[in-house]
Short mmCIF file of C-alpha atoms and ligand atoms in Angstrom, two decimals:
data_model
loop_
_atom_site.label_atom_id
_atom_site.label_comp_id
_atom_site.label_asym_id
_atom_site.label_seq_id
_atom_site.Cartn_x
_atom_site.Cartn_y
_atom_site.Cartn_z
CA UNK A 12 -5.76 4.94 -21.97
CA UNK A 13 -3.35 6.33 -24.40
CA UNK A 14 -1.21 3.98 -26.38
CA UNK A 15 1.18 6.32 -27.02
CA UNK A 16 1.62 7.02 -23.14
CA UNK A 17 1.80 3.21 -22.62
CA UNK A 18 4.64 2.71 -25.35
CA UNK A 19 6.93 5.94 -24.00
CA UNK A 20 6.38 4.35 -20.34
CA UNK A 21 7.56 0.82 -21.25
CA UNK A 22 10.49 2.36 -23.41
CA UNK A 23 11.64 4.16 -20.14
CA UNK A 24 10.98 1.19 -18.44
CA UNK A 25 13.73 -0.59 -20.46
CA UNK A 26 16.32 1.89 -20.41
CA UNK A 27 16.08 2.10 -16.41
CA UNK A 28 18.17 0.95 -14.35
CA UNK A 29 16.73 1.61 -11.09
CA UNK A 30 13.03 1.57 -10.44
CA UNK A 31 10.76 2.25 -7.75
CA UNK A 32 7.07 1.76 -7.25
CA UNK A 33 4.84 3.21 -5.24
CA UNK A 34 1.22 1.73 -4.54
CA UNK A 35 -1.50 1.99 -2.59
CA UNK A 36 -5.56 0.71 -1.68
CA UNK A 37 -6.47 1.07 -5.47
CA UNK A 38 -3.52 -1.56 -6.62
CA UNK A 39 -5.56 -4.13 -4.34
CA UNK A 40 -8.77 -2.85 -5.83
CA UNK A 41 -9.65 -4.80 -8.63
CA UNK A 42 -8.85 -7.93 -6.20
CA UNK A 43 -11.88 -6.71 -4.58
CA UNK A 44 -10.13 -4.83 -1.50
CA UNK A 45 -12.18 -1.94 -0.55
CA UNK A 46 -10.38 0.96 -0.65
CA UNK A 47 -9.96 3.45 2.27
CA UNK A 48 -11.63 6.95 0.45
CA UNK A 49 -14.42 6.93 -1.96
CA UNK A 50 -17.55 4.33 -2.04
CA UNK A 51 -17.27 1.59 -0.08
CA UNK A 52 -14.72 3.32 2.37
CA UNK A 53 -17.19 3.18 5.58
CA UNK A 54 -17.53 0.59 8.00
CA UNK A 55 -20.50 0.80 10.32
CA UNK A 56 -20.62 4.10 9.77
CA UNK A 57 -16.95 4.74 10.73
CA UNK A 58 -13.92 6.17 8.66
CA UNK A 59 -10.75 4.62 8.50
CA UNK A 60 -9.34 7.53 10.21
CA UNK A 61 -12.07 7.17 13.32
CA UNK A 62 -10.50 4.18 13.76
CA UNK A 63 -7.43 3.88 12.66
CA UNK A 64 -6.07 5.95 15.64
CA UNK A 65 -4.05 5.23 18.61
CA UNK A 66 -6.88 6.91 20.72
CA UNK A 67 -9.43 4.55 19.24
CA UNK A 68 -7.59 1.87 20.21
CA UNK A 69 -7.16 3.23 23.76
CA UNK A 70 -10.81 3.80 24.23
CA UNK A 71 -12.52 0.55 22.43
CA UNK A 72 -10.01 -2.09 21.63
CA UNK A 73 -12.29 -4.90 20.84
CA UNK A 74 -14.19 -2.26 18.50
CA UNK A 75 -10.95 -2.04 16.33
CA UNK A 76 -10.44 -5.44 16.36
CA UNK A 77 -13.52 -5.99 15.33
CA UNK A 78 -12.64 -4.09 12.27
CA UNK A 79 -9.78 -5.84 11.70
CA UNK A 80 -10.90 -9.43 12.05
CA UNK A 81 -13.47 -8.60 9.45
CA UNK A 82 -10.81 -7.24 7.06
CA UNK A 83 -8.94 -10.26 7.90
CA UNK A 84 -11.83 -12.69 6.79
CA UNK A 85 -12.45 -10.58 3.42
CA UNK A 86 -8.24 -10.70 2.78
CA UNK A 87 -8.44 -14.88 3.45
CA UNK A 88 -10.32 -15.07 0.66
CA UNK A 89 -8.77 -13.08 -1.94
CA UNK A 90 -6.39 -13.50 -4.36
CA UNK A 91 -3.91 -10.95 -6.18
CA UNK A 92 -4.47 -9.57 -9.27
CA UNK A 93 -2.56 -8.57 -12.91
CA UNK A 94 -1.63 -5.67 -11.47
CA UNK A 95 0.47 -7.42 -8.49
CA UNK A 96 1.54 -10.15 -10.75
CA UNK A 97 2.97 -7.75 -13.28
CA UNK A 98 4.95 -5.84 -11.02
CA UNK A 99 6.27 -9.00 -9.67
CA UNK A 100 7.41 -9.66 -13.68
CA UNK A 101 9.10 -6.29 -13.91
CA UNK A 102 11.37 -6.81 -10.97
CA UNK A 103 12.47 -9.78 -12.41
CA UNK A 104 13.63 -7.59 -15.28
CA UNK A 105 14.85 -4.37 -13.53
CA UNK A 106 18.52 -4.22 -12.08
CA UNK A 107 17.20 -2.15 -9.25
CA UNK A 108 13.71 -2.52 -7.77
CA UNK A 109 11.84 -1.28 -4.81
CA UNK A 110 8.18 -1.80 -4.05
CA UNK A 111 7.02 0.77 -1.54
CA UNK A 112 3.65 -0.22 -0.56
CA UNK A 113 0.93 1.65 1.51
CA UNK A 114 -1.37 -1.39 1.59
CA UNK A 115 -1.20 -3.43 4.78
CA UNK A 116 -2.65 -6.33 2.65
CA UNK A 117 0.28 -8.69 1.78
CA UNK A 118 -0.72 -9.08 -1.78
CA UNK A 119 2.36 -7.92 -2.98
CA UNK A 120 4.55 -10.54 -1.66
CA UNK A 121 2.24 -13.25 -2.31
CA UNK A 122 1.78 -12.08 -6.52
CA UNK A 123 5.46 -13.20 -6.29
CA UNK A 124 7.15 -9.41 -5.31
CA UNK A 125 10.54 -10.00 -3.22
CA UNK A 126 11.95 -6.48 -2.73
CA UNK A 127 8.96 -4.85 -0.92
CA UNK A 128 8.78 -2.56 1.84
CA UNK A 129 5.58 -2.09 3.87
CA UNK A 130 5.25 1.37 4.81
CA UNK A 131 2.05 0.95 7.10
CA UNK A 132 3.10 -2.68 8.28
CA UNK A 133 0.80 -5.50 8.16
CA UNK A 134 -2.35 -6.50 9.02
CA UNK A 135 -1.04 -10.04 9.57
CA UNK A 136 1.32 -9.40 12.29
CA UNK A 137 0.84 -8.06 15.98
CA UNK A 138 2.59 -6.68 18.26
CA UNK A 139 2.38 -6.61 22.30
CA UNK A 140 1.74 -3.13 23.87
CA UNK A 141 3.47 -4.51 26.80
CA UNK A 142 6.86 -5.83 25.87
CA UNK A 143 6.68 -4.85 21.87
CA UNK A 144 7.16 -8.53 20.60
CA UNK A 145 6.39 -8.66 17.29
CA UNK A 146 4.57 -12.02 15.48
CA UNK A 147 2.97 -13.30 12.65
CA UNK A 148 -0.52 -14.00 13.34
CA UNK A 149 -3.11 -15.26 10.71
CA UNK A 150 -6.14 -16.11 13.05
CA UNK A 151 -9.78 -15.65 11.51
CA UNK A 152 -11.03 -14.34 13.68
CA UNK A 153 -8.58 -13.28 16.35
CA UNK A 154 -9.84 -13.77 19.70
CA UNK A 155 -10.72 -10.32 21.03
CA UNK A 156 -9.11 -9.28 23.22
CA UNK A 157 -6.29 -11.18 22.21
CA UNK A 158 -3.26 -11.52 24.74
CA UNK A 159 0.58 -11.63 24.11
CA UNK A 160 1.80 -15.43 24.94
CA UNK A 161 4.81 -14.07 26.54
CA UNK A 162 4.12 -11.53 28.58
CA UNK A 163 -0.04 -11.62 28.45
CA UNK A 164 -0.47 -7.49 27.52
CA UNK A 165 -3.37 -6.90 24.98
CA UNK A 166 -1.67 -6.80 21.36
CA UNK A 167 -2.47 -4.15 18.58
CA UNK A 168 -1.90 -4.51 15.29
CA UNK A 169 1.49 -4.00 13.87
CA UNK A 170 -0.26 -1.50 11.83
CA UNK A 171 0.92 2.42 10.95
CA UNK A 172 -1.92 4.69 12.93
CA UNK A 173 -2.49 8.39 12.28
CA UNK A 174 -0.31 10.30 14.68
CA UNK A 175 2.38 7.51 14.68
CA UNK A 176 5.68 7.38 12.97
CA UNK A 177 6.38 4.87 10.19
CA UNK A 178 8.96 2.26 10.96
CA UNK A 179 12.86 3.91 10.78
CA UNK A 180 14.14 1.07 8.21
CA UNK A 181 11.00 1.01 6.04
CA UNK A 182 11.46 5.09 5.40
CA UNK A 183 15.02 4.99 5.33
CA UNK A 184 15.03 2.46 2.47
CA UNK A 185 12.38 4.23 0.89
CA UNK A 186 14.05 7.22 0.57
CA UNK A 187 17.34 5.60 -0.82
CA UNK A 188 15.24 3.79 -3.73
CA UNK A 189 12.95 7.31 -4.12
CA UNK A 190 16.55 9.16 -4.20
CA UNK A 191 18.22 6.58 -6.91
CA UNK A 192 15.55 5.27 -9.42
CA UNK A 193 15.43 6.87 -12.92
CA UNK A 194 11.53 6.12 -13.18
CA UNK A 195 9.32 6.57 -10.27
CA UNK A 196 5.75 4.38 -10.67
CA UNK A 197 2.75 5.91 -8.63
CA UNK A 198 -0.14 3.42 -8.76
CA UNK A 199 -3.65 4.02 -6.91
CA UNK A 200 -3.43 5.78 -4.35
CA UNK A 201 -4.98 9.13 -3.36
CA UNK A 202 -2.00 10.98 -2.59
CA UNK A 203 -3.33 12.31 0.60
CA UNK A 204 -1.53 10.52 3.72
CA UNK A 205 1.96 11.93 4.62
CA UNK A 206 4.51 10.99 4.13
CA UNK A 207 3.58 8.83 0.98
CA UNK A 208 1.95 11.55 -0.37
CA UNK A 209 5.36 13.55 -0.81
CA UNK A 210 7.34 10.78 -1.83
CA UNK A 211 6.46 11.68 -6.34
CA UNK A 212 7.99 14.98 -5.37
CA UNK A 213 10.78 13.22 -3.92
CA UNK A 214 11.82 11.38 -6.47
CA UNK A 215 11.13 13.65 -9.27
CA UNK A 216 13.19 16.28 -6.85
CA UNK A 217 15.80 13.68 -7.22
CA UNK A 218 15.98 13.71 -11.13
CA UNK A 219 13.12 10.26 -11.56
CA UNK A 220 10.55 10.34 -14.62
CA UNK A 221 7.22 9.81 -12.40
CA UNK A 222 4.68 8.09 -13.97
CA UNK A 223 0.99 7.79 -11.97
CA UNK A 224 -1.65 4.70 -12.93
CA UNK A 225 -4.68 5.77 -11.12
CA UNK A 226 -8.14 6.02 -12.12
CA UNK A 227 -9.04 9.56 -10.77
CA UNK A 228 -7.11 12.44 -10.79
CA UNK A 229 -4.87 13.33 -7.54
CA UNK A 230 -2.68 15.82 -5.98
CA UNK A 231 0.20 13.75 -7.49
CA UNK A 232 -1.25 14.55 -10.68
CA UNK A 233 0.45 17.91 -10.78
CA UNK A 234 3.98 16.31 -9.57
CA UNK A 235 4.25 13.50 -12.19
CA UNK A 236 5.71 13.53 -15.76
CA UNK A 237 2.40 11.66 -17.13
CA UNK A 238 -0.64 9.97 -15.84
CA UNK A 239 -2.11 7.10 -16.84
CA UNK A 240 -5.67 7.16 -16.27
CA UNK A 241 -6.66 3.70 -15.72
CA UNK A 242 -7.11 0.90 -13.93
CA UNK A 243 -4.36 -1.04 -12.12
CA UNK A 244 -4.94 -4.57 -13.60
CA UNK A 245 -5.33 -3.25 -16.68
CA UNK A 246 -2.45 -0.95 -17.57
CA UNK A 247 0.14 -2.35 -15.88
CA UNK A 248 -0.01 -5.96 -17.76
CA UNK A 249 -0.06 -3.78 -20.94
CA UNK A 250 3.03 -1.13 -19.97
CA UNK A 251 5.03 -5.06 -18.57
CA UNK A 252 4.24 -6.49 -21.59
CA UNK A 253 3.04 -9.27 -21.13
CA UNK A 254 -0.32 -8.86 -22.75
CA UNK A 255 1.29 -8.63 -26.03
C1 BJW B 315 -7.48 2.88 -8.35
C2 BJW B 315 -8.29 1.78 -8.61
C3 BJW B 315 -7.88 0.92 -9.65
C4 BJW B 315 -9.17 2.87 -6.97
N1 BJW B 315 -6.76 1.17 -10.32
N2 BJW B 315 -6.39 3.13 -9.04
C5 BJW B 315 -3.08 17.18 9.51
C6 BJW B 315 -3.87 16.70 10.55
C7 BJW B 315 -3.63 15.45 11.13
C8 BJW B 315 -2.60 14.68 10.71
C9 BJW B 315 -1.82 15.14 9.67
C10 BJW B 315 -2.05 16.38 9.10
N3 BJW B 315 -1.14 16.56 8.11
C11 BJW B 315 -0.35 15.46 8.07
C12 BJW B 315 -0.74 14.60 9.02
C13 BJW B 315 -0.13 13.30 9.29
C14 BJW B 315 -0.96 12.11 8.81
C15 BJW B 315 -1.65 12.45 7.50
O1 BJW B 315 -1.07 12.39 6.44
N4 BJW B 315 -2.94 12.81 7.56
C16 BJW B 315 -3.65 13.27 6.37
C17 BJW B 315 -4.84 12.34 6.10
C18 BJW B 315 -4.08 14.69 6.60
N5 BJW B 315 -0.02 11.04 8.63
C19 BJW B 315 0.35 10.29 9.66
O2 BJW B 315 -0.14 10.43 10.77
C20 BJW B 315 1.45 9.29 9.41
N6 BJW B 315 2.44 9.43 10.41
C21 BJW B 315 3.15 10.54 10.55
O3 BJW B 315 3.03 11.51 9.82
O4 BJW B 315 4.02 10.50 11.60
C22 BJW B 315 4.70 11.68 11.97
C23 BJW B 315 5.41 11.36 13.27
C24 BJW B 315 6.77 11.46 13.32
C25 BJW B 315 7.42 11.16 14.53
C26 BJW B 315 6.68 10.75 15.63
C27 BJW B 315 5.31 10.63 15.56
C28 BJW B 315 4.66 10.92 14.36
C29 BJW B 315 0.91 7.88 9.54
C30 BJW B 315 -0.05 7.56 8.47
C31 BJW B 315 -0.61 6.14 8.66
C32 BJW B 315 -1.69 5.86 7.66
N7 BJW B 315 -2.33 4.67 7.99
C33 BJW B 315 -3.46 4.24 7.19
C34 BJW B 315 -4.40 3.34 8.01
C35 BJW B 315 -3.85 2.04 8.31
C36 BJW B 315 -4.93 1.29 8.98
C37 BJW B 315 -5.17 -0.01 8.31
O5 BJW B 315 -4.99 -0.20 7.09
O6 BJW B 315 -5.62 -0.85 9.02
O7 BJW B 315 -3.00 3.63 6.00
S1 BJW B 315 -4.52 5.52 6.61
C38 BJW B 315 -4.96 4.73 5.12
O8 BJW B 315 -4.58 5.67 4.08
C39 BJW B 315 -4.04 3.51 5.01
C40 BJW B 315 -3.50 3.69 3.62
O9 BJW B 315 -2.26 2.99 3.49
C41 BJW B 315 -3.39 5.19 3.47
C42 BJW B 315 -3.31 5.67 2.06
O10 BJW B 315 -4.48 5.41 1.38
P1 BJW B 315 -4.43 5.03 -0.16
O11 BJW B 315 -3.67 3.78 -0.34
O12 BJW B 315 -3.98 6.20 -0.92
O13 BJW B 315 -5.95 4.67 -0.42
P2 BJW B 315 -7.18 5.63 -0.81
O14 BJW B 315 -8.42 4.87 -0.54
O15 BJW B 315 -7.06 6.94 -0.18
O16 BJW B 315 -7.02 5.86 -2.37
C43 BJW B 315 -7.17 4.83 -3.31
C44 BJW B 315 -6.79 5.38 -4.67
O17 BJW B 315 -6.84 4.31 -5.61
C45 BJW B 315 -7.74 6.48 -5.19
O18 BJW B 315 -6.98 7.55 -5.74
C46 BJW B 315 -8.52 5.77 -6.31
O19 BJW B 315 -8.86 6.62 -7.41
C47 BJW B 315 -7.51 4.75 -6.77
N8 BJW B 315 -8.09 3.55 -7.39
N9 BJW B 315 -9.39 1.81 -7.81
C48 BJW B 315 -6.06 2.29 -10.05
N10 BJW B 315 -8.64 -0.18 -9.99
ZN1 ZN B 316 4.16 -9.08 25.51
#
């Protein structure tokens, strides 16, 4: 980490008046959230993306809930971390501030972030395949299969699956905030899931410094103004400032 990087990046920081940040699994990280790619990215010997499908769910629902009530017990007990809490600080600060999030977590909002849109949903809400009512549901576990109280259809997660479109308000707004900001923050994620992984080129297309906090480097890597190799929880308390 180069201090030099971190002092231009806070002094842009400052002078913005728009801001948008984009995160993903490697913000939660350091909270102990296993990320989706990399070590620690396999459950039972399935990838996210075996089972993070629509057809998945078709074929083995209680298999994918399985998956998710164990996520669900790992997320009950875990906290956020600096990283959250320091983004939650520099909205607070910033005139104009969008969180786009890729993580399905909720950590965001409950480090204290207001203005956040979740790209990929959340795991703690379901929604009916039959009639499409949406609730919060925080079970541990859920019963499997679990049943919609109106209607009695099995619900699914009101999660973002390969093949299936992101919600209409969460893109549009994330487009207006990638269009507008004058700094762009990309922190941990890999860069490879569409559309997120377009959205650096979007703003920098737009006229946005893009800065990237990640600890490997990624396809955004070639997009961004500078990269801050790093992790999470430990350079963004340092480029907020309140470290020092
Ligand atoms: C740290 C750190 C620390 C670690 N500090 N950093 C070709 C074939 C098939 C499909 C496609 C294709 N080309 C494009 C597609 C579309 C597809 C896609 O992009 N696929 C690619 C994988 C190829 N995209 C979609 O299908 C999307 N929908 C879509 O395009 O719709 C079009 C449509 C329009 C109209 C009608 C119908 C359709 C939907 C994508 C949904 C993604 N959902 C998931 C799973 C959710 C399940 C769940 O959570 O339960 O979302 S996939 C998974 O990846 C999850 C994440 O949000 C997402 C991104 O992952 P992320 O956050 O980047 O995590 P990792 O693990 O990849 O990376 C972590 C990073 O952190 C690493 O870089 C580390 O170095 C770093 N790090 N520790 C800082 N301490
Ligand atoms: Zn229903």
């Amino acid at each position: 980490m180069d201090n030099v990087d971190i002092e231009e990046v806070r002094k842009r920081l400052e002078e913005a008046h728009s801001v948008a940040v984009l995160t993903g699994a490697g913000v939660s990280a350091e909270s102990g959230v296993p990320t989706f790619r990399g070590e620690g990215g396999l459950w039972r010997n399935y990838r996210a993306e075996e089972l993070a499908t629509p057809q998945a769910f078709a074929r083995d629902p209680s298999l994918v809930w399985e998956w998710y009530n164990m996520r669900r017990e790992t997320l009950a007990t875990i906290k956020p971390n600096p990283a959250h809490t320091a983004l939650a600080m520099l909205e607070g600060r910033v005139e104009d501030f969008t969180l786009i999030t890729q993580n399905v977590d909720g950590l965001h909002e409950m480090g204290g972030s207001r203005n956040v849109i979740e790209l990929h949903g959340s795991i703690w809400r379901v929604r009916c395949t039959g009639c499409s009512a949406v609730t919060e549901n925080h079970d541990i576990p859920i019963a499997i299969p679990p049943s919609c109280g109106e209607c009695g259809a099995l619900l699914r997660p009101h999660i973002v699956w390969f093949g299936e479109a992101l919600p209409g308000d969460a893109i549009t707004a994330a487009y207006g905030a990638l269009e507008r900001c004058d700094v762009l923050r990309v922190i941990g994620t890999s860069g490879v899931v569409q559309p997120a992984a377009s959205m650096a080129s979007v703003a920098k297309g737009a006229g946005a410094y893009v800065v990237e906090v990640n600890i490997e480097l990624t396809p955004n890597t070639t997009v961004v103004d500078k990269t801050i190799a790093g992790k999470a929880a430990e350079v963004l308390p340092l480029i907020v400032g309140q470290n020092l």
